[in-house]
Structure formats: C-alpha cells, structure tokens
Amino acid sequence: MPRIRAASVAEHRTMQRGALLDAARSLLSEGGTEALTFPALAERTGLARSSVYEYFRSRAAVVEELCAVDFPVWAAEVEHAMERAGTPEGKIEAYVRRQLDLVGDRRHRAVVAISASELDAGAREKIRAAHGGLIAMIVEALGDLGHEQPRLAAMLLQGSVDAAVRRIELSVAEAPDVIADTVVAMVLRGVRG
C-alpha cells in the first residue's frame, strides 16, 4: 500500500508542475513577462503562492523549464516538416515556414516572452544549446546546395527567421503569410547565390 501512495504523490506533483507550466504559458502568451508572477500562477492553478515556490525558485526557473519541455517539441515539428521536403530548397523553405507557423503557438510565445537577459547563465546556455540544435538541422541542406560556409549561412538564415518572428509578433500591417513568403523568397535567393 505505501508504494501506491508514493506513486500517487509523485503523480500529483507531476500534475501540479504541469498545471503550473500550462498556466505560465497562458500568462506569458496573454501578457508577456509582466504577467508571469507567482501570485498569478497560484491563482491560475488554485495553489497557494508558497506552493509555487516548492516547484520553481524564480520566474527564470519557470522559463528555463518551459524551454526544456517545449523547445524539443517545437524543434521536432520543424524537423518533421523538413523531412517531408524532397530537395535542399524544400527543406530550407519548410524550416522557415514551420517556425513562422509556430509563432502563434503558446509554447513558442512563452519561450520568447522573457528576454535572455532576465535568465541566469545556466538557463541562457540551455536556450543557446537548443537554438544550436535547431540551426544544426539546416546546415546539411545548405551544404547540399554547395554553400562554402553552411554553418555561418545557417546562423544568418536563422537571424532572418528571428526577424520575421518579431515582425509577426508585432502584428504589423503585413499578414503573417506575406511575411513568411517574403522571408522564404529572400532566404532562397540568398542561399542560391
């Protein structure tokens, strides 16, 4: 009987941690960094504020956990889109478009809501490593196109994607599909020449 009780306690803690992360995603998506507070997390989950501190020591720790949980899922979606493409150009287009499609996803919005400067060095390093994994996905396609510096080109390509993400998030005059079409055309012309 004690084993069942221990398992149910662990399952309960896992569920509470999941609820806190889901609440954090919502808060960040709705109101950005300012909305992610421990009182707001407690209110959204029905936990006492002191209970939130049992799971996370700071807002940065919440974001670090979101990155650790959500970024691999997001990267897998980009990778899957690339795998369906038949040509290096198709892989590059899929890489760009899938990332831009995910801009409205709560997982993505939560990850980018807090700037890296608010995170501790460990969290920033984890985010850099995750982004490095994303960039590594496109290096081979760029190499297949005969690019002399595929790693550098991949980083610059990702910079274009990041700029397009910011443009979409600003909800400026252009529709997201216009921004996506423009960055894809720009990137493909650039990687060919």
PDB file of C-alpha atoms in Angstrom, residues 34-129:
ATOM      1  CA  GLU A  34       4.911  41.234 -16.589  1.00  0.00           C
ATOM      2  CA  ALA A  35       2.025  38.768 -16.410  1.00  0.00           C
ATOM      3  CA  LEU A  36       4.210  35.897 -15.186  1.00  0.00           C
ATOM      4  CA  THR A  37       4.155  36.310 -11.425  1.00  0.00           C
ATOM      5  CA  PHE A  38       3.957  33.731  -8.692  1.00  0.00           C
ATOM      6  CA  PRO A  39       0.664  35.162  -7.373  1.00  0.00           C
ATOM      7  CA  ALA A  40      -0.792  34.859 -10.895  1.00  0.00           C
ATOM      8  CA  LEU A  41       0.500  31.289 -11.204  1.00  0.00           C
ATOM      9  CA  ALA A  42      -1.028  30.450  -7.830  1.00  0.00           C
ATOM     10  CA  GLU A  43      -4.356  31.991  -8.821  1.00  0.00           C
ATOM     11  CA  ARG A  44      -4.469  30.162 -12.180  1.00  0.00           C
ATOM     12  CA  THR A  45      -3.690  26.798 -10.624  1.00  0.00           C
ATOM     13  CA  GLY A  46      -5.502  27.119  -7.316  1.00  0.00           C
ATOM     14  CA  LEU A  47      -2.280  26.550  -5.398  1.00  0.00           C
ATOM     15  CA  ALA A  48      -1.048  28.637  -2.520  1.00  0.00           C
ATOM     16  CA  ARG A  49       1.660  31.089  -3.519  1.00  0.00           C
ATOM     17  CA  SER A  50       4.101  29.322  -1.193  1.00  0.00           C
ATOM     18  CA  SER A  51       3.378  26.070  -3.053  1.00  0.00           C
ATOM     19  CA  VAL A  52       4.522  27.637  -6.325  1.00  0.00           C
ATOM     20  CA  TYR A  53       7.930  28.232  -4.714  1.00  0.00           C
ATOM     21  CA  GLU A  54       8.145  24.499  -3.945  1.00  0.00           C
ATOM     22  CA  TYR A  55       8.282  23.879  -7.699  1.00  0.00           C
ATOM     23  CA  PHE A  56      10.181  26.912  -9.003  1.00  0.00           C
ATOM     24  CA  ARG A  57      12.646  29.272  -7.308  1.00  0.00           C
ATOM     25  CA  SER A  58      12.093  32.165  -9.746  1.00  0.00           C
ATOM     26  CA  ARG A  59      10.402  33.306 -12.949  1.00  0.00           C
ATOM     27  CA  ALA A  60      13.623  32.458 -14.766  1.00  0.00           C
ATOM     28  CA  ALA A  61      13.349  28.875 -13.467  1.00  0.00           C
ATOM     29  CA  VAL A  62       9.813  28.668 -14.858  1.00  0.00           C
ATOM     30  CA  VAL A  63      11.019  29.867 -18.259  1.00  0.00           C
ATOM     31  CA  GLU A  64      14.001  27.517 -18.169  1.00  0.00           C
ATOM     32  CA  GLU A  65      11.636  24.599 -17.546  1.00  0.00           C
ATOM     33  CA  LEU A  66       9.332  25.749 -20.347  1.00  0.00           C
ATOM     34  CA  CYS A  67      12.294  25.821 -22.714  1.00  0.00           C
ATOM     35  CA  ALA A  68      13.399  22.354 -21.619  1.00  0.00           C
ATOM     36  CA  VAL A  69       9.901  20.934 -22.120  1.00  0.00           C
ATOM     37  CA  ASP A  70       8.598  22.887 -25.113  1.00  0.00           C
ATOM     38  CA  PHE A  71      11.620  23.577 -27.291  1.00  0.00           C
ATOM     39  CA  PRO A  72      12.267  19.909 -28.176  1.00  0.00           C
ATOM     40  CA  VAL A  73       8.616  19.533 -29.243  1.00  0.00           C
ATOM     41  CA  TRP A  74       8.839  22.662 -31.351  1.00  0.00           C
ATOM     42  CA  ALA A  75      12.150  21.571 -32.901  1.00  0.00           C
ATOM     43  CA  ALA A  76      10.694  18.129 -33.689  1.00  0.00           C
ATOM     44  CA  GLU A  77       7.860  19.797 -35.588  1.00  0.00           C
ATOM     45  CA  VAL A  78      10.359  21.792 -37.653  1.00  0.00           C
ATOM     46  CA  GLU A  79      12.440  18.680 -38.275  1.00  0.00           C
ATOM     47  CA  HIS A  80       9.369  16.685 -39.335  1.00  0.00           C
ATOM     48  CA  ALA A  81       8.389  19.389 -41.834  1.00  0.00           C
ATOM     49  CA  MET A  82      11.914  19.319 -43.257  1.00  0.00           C
ATOM     50  CA  GLU A  83      11.909  15.524 -43.570  1.00  0.00           C
ATOM     51  CA  ARG A  84       8.836  15.709 -45.819  1.00  0.00           C
ATOM     52  CA  ALA A  85      10.629  18.038 -48.242  1.00  0.00           C
ATOM     53  CA  GLY A  86      12.407  16.374 -51.135  1.00  0.00           C
ATOM     54  CA  THR A  87      15.042  18.954 -52.056  1.00  0.00           C
ATOM     55  CA  PRO A  88      17.513  21.120 -50.159  1.00  0.00           C
ATOM     56  CA  GLU A  89      15.475  24.198 -51.198  1.00  0.00           C
ATOM     57  CA  GLY A  90      12.318  22.476 -49.957  1.00  0.00           C
ATOM     58  CA  LYS A  91      13.980  21.696 -46.632  1.00  0.00           C
ATOM     59  CA  ILE A  92      15.018  25.332 -46.237  1.00  0.00           C
ATOM     60  CA  GLU A  93      11.515  26.529 -47.056  1.00  0.00           C
ATOM     61  CA  ALA A  94       9.990  24.025 -44.607  1.00  0.00           C
ATOM     62  CA  TYR A  95      12.473  25.127 -41.918  1.00  0.00           C
ATOM     63  CA  VAL A  96      11.450  28.764 -42.316  1.00  0.00           C
ATOM     64  CA  ARG A  97       7.707  28.255 -42.779  1.00  0.00           C
ATOM     65  CA  ARG A  98       7.245  25.800 -39.911  1.00  0.00           C
ATOM     66  CA  GLN A  99       8.985  28.120 -37.471  1.00  0.00           C
ATOM     67  CA  LEU A 100       6.823  31.023 -38.603  1.00  0.00           C
ATOM     68  CA  ASP A 101       3.681  28.867 -38.409  1.00  0.00           C
ATOM     69  CA  LEU A 102       4.528  28.162 -34.780  1.00  0.00           C
ATOM     70  CA  VAL A 103       4.723  31.844 -33.815  1.00  0.00           C
ATOM     71  CA  GLY A 104       1.132  31.862 -32.573  1.00  0.00           C
ATOM     72  CA  ASP A 105       1.597  28.643 -30.608  1.00  0.00           C
ATOM     73  CA  ARG A 106       1.572  29.210 -26.830  1.00  0.00           C
ATOM     74  CA  ARG A 107       4.705  27.089 -26.447  1.00  0.00           C
ATOM     75  CA  HIS A 108       6.661  29.375 -28.733  1.00  0.00           C
ATOM     76  CA  ARG A 109       5.214  32.584 -27.332  1.00  0.00           C
ATOM     77  CA  ALA A 110       6.116  31.518 -23.832  1.00  0.00           C
ATOM     78  CA  VAL A 111       9.689  30.657 -24.737  1.00  0.00           C
ATOM     79  CA  VAL A 112      10.352  34.035 -26.361  1.00  0.00           C
ATOM     80  CA  ALA A 113       8.370  36.161 -23.902  1.00  0.00           C
ATOM     81  CA  ILE A 114      11.220  36.634 -21.452  1.00  0.00           C
ATOM     82  CA  SER A 115      14.458  38.005 -22.813  1.00  0.00           C
ATOM     83  CA  ALA A 116      17.651  36.061 -22.248  1.00  0.00           C
ATOM     84  CA  SER A 117      18.991  38.897 -20.104  1.00  0.00           C
ATOM     85  CA  GLU A 118      16.485  38.009 -17.378  1.00  0.00           C
ATOM     86  CA  LEU A 119      17.692  34.432 -17.168  1.00  0.00           C
ATOM     87  CA  ASP A 120      20.630  33.113 -15.220  1.00  0.00           C
ATOM     88  CA  ALA A 121      23.704  31.865 -17.072  1.00  0.00           C
ATOM     89  CA  GLY A 122      22.583  28.217 -16.918  1.00  0.00           C
ATOM     90  CA  ALA A 123      19.210  28.993 -18.451  1.00  0.00           C
ATOM     91  CA  ARG A 124      20.770  31.140 -21.186  1.00  0.00           C
ATOM     92  CA  GLU A 125      23.176  28.317 -22.023  1.00  0.00           C
ATOM     93  CA  LYS A 126      20.337  25.795 -22.307  1.00  0.00           C
ATOM     94  CA  ILE A 127      18.459  28.109 -24.658  1.00  0.00           C
ATOM     95  CA  ARG A 128      21.614  28.660 -26.752  1.00  0.00           C
ATOM     96  CA  ALA A 129      22.149  24.901 -26.964  1.00  0.00           C
TER      97      ALA A 129
END
